[in-house]
PDB file of C-alpha atoms in Angstrom:
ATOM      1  CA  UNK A  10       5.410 -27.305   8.541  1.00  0.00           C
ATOM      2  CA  UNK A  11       7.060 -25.537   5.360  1.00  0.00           C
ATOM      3  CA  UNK A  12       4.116 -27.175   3.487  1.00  0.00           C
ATOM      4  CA  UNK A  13       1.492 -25.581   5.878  1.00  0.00           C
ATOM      5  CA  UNK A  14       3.534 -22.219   5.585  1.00  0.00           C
ATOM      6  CA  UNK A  15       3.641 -21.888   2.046  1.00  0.00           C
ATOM      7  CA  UNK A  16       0.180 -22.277   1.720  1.00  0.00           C
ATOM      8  CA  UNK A  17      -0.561 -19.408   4.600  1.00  0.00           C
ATOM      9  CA  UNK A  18       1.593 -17.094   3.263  1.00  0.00           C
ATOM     10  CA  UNK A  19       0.698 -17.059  -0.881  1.00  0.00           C
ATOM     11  CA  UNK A  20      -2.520 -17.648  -0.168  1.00  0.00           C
ATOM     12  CA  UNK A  21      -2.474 -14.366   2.186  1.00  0.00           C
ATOM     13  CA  UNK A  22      -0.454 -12.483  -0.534  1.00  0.00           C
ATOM     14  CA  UNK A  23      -3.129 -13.359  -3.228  1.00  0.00           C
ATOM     15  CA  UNK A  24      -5.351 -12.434  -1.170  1.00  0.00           C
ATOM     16  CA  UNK A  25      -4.085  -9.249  -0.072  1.00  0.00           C
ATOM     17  CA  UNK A  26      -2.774  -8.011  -3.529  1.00  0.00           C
ATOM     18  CA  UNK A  27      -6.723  -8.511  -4.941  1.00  0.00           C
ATOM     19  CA  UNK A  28      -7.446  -5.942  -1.874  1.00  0.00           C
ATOM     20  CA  UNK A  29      -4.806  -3.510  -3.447  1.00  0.00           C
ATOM     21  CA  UNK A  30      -6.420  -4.136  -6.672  1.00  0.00           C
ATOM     22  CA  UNK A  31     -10.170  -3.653  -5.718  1.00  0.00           C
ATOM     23  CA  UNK A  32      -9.501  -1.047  -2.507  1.00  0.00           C
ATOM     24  CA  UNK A  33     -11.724   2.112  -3.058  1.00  0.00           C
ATOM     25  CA  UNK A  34      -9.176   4.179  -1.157  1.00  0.00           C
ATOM     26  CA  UNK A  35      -5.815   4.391  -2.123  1.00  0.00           C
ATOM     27  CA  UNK A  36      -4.216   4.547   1.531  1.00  0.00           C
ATOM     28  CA  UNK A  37      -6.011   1.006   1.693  1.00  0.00           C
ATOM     29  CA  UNK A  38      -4.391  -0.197  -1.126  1.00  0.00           C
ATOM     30  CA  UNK A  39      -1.025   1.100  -0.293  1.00  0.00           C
ATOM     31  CA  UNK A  40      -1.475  -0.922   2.917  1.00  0.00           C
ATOM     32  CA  UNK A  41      -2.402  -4.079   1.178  1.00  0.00           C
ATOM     33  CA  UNK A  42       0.308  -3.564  -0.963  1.00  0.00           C
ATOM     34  CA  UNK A  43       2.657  -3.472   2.205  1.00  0.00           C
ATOM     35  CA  UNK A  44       1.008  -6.314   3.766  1.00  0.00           C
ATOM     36  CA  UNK A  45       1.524  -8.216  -0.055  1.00  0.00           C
ATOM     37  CA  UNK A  46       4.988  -7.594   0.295  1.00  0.00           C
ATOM     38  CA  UNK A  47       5.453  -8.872   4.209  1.00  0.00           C
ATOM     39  CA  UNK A  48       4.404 -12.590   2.368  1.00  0.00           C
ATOM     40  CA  UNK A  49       6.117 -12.188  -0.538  1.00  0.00           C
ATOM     41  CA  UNK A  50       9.566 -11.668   2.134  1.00  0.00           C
ATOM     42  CA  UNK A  51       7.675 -14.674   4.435  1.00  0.00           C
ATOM     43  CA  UNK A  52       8.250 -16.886   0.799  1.00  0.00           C
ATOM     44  CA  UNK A  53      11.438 -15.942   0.091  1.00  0.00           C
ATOM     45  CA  UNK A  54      12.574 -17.126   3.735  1.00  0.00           C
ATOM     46  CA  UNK A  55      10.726 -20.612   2.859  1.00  0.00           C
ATOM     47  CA  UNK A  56      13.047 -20.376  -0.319  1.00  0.00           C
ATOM     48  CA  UNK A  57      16.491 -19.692   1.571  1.00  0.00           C
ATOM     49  CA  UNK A  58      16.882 -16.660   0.197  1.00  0.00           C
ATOM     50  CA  UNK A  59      17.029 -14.475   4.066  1.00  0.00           C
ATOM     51  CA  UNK A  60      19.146 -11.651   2.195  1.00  0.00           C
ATOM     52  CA  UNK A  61      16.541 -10.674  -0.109  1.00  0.00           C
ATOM     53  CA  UNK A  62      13.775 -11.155   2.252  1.00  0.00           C
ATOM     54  CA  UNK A  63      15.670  -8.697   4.542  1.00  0.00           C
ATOM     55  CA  UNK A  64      16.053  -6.430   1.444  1.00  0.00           C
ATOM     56  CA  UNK A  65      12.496  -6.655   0.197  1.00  0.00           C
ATOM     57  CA  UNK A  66      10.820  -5.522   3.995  1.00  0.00           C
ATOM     58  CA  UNK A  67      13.760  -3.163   4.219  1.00  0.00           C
ATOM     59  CA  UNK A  68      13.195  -1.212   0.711  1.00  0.00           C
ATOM     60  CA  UNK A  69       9.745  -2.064   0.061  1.00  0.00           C
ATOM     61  CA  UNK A  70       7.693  -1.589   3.498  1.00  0.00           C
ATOM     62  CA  UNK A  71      10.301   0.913   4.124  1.00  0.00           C
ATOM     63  CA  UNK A  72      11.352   3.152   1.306  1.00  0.00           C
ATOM     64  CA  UNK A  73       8.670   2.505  -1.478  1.00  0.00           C
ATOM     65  CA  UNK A  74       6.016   2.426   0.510  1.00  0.00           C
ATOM     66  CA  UNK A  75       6.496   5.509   2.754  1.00  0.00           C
ATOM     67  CA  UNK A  76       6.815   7.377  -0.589  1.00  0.00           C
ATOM     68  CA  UNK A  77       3.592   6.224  -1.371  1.00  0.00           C
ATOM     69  CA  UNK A  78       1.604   7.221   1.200  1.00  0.00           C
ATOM     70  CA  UNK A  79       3.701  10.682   1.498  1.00  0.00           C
ATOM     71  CA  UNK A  80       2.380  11.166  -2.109  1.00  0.00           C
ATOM     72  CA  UNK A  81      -0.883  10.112  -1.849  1.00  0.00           C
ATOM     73  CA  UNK A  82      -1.639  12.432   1.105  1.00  0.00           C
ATOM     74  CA  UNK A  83       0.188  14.677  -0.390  1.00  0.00           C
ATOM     75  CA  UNK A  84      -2.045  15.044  -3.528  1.00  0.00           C
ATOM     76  CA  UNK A  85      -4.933  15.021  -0.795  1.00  0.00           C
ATOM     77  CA  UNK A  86      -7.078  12.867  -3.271  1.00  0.00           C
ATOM     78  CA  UNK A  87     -10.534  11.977  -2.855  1.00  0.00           C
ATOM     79  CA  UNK A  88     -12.391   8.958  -2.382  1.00  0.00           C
ATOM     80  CA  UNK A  89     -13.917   7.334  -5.366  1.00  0.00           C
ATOM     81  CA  UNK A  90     -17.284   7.642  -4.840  1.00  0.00           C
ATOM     82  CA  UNK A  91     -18.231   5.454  -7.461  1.00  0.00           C
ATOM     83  CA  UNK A  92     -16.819   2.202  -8.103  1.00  0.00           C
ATOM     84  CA  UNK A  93     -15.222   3.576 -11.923  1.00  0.00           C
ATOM     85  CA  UNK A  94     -15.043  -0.180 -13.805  1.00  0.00           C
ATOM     86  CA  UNK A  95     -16.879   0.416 -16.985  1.00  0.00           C
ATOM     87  CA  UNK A  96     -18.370  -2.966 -17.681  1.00  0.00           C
ATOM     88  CA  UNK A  97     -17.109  -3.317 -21.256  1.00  0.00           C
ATOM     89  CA  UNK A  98     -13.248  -2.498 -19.977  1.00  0.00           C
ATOM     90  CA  UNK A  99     -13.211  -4.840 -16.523  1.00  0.00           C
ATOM     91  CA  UNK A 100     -14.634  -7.508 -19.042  1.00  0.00           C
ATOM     92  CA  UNK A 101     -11.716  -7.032 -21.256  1.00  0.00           C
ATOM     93  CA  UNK A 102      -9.236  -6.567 -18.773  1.00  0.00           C
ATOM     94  CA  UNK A 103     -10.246 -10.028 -16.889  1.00  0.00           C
ATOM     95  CA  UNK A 104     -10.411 -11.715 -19.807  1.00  0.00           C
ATOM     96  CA  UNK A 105      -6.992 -10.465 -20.890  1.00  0.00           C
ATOM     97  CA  UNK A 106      -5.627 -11.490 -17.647  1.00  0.00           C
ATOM     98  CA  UNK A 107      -6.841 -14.671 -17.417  1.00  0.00           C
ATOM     99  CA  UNK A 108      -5.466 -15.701 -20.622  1.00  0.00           C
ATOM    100  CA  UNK A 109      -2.458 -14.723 -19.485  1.00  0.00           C
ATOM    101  CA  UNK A 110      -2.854 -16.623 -16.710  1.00  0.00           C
ATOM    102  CA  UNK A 111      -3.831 -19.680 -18.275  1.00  0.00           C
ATOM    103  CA  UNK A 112      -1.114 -19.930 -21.065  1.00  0.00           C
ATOM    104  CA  UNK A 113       1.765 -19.134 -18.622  1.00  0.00           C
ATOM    105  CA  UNK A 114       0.506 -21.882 -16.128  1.00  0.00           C
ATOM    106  CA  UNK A 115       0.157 -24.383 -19.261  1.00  0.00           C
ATOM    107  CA  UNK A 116       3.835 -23.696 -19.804  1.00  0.00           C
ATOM    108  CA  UNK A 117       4.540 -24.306 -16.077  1.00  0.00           C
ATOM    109  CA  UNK A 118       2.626 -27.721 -16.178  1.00  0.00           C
ATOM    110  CA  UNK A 119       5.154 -28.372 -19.176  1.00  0.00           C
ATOM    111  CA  UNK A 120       8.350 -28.163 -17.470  1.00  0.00           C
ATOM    112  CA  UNK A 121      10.568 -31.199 -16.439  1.00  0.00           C
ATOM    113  CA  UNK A 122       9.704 -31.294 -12.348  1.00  0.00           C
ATOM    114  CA  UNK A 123      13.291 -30.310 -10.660  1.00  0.00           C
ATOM    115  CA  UNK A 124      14.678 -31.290  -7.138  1.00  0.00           C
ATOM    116  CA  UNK A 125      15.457 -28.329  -4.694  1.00  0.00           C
ATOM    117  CA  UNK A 126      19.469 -28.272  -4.278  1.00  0.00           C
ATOM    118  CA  UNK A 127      20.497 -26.760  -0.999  1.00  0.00           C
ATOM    119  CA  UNK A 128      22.319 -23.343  -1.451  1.00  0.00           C
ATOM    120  CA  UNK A 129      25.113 -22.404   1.129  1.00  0.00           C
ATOM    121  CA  UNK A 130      25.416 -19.442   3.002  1.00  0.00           C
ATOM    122  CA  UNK A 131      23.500 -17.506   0.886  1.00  0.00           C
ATOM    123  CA  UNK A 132      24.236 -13.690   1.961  1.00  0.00           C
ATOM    124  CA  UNK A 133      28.096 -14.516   2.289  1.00  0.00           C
ATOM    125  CA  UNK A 134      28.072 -15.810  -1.514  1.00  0.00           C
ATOM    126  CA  UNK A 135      25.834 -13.212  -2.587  1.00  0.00           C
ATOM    127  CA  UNK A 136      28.442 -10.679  -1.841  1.00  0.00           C
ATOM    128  CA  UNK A 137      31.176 -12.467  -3.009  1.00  0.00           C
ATOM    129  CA  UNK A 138      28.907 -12.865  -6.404  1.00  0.00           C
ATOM    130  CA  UNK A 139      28.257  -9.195  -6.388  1.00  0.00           C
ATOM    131  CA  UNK A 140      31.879  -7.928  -6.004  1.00  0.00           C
ATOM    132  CA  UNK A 141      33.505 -10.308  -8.510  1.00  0.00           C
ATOM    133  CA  UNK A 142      30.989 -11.529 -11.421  1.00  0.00           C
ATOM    134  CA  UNK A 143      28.366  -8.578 -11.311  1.00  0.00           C
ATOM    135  CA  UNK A 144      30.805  -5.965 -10.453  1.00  0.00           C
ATOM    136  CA  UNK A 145      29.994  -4.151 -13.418  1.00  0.00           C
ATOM    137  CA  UNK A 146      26.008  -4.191 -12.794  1.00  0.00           C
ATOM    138  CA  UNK A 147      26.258  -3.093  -9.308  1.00  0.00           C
ATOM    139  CA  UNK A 148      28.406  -0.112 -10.257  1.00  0.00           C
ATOM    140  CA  UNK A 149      26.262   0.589 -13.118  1.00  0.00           C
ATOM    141  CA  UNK A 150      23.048   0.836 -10.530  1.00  0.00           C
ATOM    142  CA  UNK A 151      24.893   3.097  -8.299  1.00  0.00           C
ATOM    143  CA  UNK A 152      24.844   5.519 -11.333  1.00  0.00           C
ATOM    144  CA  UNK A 153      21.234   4.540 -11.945  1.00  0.00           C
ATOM    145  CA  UNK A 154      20.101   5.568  -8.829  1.00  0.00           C
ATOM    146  CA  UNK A 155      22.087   9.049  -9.075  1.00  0.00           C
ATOM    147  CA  UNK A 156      20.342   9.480 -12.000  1.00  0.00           C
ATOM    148  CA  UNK A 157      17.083   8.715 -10.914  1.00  0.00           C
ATOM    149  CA  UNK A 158      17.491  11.165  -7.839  1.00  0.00           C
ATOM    150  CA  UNK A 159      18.721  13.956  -9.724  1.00  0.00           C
ATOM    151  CA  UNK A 160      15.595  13.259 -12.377  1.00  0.00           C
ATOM    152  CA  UNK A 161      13.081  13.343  -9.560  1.00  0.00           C
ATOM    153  CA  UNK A 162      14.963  16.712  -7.952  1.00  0.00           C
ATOM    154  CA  UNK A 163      14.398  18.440 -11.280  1.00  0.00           C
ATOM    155  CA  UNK A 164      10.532  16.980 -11.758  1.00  0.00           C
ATOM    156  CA  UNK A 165       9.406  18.079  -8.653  1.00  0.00           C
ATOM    157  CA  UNK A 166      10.973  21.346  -8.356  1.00  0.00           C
ATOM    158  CA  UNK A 167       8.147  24.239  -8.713  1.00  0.00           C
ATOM    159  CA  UNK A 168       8.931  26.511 -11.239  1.00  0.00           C
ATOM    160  CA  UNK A 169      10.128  29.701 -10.085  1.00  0.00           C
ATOM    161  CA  UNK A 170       9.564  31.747 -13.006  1.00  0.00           C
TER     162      UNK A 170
ATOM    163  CA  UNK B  21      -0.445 -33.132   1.273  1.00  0.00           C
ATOM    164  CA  UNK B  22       1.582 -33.281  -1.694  1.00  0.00           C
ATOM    165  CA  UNK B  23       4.598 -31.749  -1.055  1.00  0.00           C
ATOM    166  CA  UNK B  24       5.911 -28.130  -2.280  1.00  0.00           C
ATOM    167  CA  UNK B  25       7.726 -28.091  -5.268  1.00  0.00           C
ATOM    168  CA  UNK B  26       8.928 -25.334  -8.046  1.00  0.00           C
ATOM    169  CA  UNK B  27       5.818 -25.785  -9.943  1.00  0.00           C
ATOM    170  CA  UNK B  28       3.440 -23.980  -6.835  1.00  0.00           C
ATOM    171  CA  UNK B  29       6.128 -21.360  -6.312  1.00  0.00           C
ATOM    172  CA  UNK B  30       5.524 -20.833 -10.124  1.00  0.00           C
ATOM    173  CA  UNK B  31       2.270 -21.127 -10.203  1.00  0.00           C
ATOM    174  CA  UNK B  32       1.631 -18.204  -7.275  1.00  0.00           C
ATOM    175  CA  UNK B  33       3.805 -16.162  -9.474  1.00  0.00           C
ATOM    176  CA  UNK B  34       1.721 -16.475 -12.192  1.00  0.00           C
ATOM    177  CA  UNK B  35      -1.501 -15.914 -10.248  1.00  0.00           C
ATOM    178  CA  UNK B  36       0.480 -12.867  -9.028  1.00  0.00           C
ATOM    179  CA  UNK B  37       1.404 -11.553 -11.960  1.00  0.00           C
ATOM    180  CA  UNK B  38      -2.282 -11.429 -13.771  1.00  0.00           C
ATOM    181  CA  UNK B  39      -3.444 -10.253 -10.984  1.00  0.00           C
ATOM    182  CA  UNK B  40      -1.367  -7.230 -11.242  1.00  0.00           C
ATOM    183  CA  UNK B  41      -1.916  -6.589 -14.835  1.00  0.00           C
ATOM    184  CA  UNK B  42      -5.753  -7.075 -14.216  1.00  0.00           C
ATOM    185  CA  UNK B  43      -5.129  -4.018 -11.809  1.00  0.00           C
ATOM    186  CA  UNK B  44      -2.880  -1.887 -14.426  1.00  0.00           C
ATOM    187  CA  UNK B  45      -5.891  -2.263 -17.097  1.00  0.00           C
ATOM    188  CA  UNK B  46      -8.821  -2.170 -14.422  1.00  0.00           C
ATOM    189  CA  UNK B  47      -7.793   0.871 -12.626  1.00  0.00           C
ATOM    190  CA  UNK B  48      -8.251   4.502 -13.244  1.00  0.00           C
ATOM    191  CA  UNK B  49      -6.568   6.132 -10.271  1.00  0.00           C
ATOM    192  CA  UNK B  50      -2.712   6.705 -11.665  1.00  0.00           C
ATOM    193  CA  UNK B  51      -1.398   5.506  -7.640  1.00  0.00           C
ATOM    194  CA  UNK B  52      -3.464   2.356  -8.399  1.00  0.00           C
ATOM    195  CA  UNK B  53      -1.962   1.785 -11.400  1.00  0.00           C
ATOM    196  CA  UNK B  54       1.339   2.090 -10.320  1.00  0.00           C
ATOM    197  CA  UNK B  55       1.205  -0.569  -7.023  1.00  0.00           C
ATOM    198  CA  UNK B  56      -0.197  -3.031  -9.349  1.00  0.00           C
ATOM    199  CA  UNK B  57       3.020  -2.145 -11.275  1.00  0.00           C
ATOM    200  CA  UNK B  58       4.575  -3.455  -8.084  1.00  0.00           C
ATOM    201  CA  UNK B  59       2.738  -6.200  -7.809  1.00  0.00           C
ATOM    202  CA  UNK B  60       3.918  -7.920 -11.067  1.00  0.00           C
ATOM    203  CA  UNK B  61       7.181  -6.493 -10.272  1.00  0.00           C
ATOM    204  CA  UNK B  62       6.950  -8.806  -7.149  1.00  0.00           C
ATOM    205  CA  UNK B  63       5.966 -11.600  -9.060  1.00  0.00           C
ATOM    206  CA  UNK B  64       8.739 -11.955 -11.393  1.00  0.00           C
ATOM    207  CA  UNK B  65      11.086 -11.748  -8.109  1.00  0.00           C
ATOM    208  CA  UNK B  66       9.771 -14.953  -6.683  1.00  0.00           C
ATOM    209  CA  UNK B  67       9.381 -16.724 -10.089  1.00  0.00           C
ATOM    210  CA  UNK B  68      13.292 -15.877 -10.034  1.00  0.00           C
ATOM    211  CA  UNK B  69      14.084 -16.782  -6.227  1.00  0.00           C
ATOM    212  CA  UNK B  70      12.045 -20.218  -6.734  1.00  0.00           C
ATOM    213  CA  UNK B  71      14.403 -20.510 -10.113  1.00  0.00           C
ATOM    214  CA  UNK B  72      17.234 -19.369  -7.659  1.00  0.00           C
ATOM    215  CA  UNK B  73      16.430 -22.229  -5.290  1.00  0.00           C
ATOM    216  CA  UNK B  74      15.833 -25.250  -7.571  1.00  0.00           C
ATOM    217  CA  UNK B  75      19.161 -24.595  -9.240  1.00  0.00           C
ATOM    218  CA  UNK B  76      21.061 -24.480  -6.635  1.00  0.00           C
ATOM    219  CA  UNK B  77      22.634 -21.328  -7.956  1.00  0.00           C
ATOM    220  CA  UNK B  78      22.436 -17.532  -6.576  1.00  0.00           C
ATOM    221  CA  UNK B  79      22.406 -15.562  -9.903  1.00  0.00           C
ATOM    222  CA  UNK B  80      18.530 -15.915  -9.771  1.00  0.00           C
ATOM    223  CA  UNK B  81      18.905 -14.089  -6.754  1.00  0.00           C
ATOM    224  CA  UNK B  82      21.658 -11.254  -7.528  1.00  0.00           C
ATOM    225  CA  UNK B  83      18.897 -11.001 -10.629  1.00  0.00           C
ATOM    226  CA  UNK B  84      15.789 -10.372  -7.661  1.00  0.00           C
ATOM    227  CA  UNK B  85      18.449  -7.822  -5.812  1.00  0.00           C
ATOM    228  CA  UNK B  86      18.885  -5.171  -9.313  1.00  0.00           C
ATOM    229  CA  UNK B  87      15.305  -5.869  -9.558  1.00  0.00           C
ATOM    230  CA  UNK B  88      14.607  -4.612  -6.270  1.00  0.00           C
ATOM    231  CA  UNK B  89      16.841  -1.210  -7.049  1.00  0.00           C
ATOM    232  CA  UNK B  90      15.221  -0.220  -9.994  1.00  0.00           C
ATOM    233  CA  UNK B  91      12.229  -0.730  -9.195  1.00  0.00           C
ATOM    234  CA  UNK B  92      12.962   1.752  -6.197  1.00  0.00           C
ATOM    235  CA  UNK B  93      14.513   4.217  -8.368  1.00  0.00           C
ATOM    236  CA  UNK B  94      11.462   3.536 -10.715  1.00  0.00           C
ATOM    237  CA  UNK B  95       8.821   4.681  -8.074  1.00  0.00           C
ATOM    238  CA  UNK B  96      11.077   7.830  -6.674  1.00  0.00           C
ATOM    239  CA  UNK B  97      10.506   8.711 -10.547  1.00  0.00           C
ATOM    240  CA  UNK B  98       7.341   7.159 -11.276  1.00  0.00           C
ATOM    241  CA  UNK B  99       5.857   9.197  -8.314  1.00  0.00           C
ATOM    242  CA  UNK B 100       7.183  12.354  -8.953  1.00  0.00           C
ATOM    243  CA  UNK B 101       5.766  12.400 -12.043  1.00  0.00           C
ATOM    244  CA  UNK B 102       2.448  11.993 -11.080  1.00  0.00           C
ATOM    245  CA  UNK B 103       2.743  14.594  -8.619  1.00  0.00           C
ATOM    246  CA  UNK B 104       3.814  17.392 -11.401  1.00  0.00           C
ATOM    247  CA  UNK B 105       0.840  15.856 -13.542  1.00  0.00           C
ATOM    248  CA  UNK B 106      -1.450  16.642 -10.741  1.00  0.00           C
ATOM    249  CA  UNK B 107       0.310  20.031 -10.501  1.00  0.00           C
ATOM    250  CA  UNK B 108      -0.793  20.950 -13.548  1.00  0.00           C
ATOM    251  CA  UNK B 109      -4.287  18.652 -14.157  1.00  0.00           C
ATOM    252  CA  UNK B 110      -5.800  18.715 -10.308  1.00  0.00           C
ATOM    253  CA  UNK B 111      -6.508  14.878 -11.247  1.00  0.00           C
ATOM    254  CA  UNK B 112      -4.708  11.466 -11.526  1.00  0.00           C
ATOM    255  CA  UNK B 113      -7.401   9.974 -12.843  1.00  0.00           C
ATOM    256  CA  UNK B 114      -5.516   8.216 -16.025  1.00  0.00           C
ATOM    257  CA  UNK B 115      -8.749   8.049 -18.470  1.00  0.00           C
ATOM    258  CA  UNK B 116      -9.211  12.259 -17.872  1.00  0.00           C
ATOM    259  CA  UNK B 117      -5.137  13.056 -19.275  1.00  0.00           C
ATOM    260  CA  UNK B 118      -6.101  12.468 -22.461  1.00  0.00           C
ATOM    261  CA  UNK B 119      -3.943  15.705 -24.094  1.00  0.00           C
ATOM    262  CA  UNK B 120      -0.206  15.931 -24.685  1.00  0.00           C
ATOM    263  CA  UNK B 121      -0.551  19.858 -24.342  1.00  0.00           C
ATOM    264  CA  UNK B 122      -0.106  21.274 -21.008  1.00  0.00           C
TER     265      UNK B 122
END
């Protein structure tokens, strides 16, 4: 059954991320991109991890991608008419990709195959793990994300002058 | 069926992630650009979470969770500097910014 899932689910997430990549629109890619990330959250729950799966549908599907489409219809783009690959560049980029994909899956095929070890109580640990070990890191995010806010404040501002 | 082991995980991550650079170097449209950004963003996260899970430890996992902040402070910021660039250009079409004067 987990066998049958896995399969479903990154097989539906490749799928759905070359839609986001070859959408003419970009609300349709946006929505791909949502429907990517729904699979990606269905594989972490095959992998145990139900905290981050939670957290990925929670600030993906629900912060990132919100902001997308809010910018996207605010900018009030147009539809590529035309389908903009220049031969010479998709060429390029494909083959560039696929090289990448090759050599990192070589290196894959090379590893020692490893057992799955069952994790306990994952989101329970996780905090504990957050508050003691990567204390430091989690405060040091708060401060990123202050940062980050107060950056986009001051980009998007219209001048008033 | 052979069973499910770290290797596919690995392997989907991998597919993932080209596939998401293909779309950074195929695409013109700056929005484009920036999802397939996500998308390789999204790949490293399960390459870590499969990590996470064949250990048997969680800091793969803590890893996937700072991941998963910046990368929402990196699209609050991400987007709202494409929407000053299209303030000023009327475009987001990457291959037509081609000045550093505004």
């Amino acid at each position: 059954m987990q066998d049958q899932l896995f399969w479903f689910f990154s097989i539906a997430m490749l799928l759905s991320g070359v839609l986001v990549v070859l959408g003419r629109n970009p609300v349709t890619s946006a929505l791909f991109l949502v429907l990517s990330l729904f699979f990606m959250a269905g594989l972490f729950v095959l992998l145990e991890a139900y905290f981050l799966a939670i957290i990925q549908i929670l600030v993906y599907a629900g912060a990132v991608i919100v902001l997308f489409l809010f910018v996207i219809m605010l900018l009030d783009l147009k539809t590529e008419n035309v389908r903009q690959f220049k031969r010479f560049g998709a060429g390029g980029a494909l083959l560039v990709a696929g090289a990448l994909a090759w050599k990192l899956a070589s290196v894959v095929m090379a590893m020692p195959a490893a057992d799955a070890k069952p994790v306990v109580g994952t989101t329970e640990a996780m905090g504990k793990l957050l508050f003691t070990q990567y204390l430091l890191p989690f405060e040091v995010t708060s401060v990123l994300l202050l940062i980050a806010m107060v950056g986009v404040v001051s980009l998007s501002r219209k001048e008033t002058k | 069926m052979i069973p499910v082991t770290l290797e596919h995980y690995l392997i989907v991550s991998v597919l993932m992630f080209s596939l998401g650079l293909a779309g950074v170097m195929l695409r013109r449209n700056a929005l484009v650009v920036f999802m397939s950004l996500e998308l390789m963003l999204n790949a490293s996260n399960l390459a870590l979470v499969a990590f996470s899970r064949f250990n048997g430890n969680l800091h793969g996992q803590i890893f996937v969770f700072f991941i998963i902040t910046v990368a929402a402070a990196e699209v609050a910021v991400g987007l709202a500097i494409i929407v000053a660039l299209f303030r000023r250009r009327q475009t987001v079409q990457v291959d037509e910014i081609n000045s550093m004067r505004l």
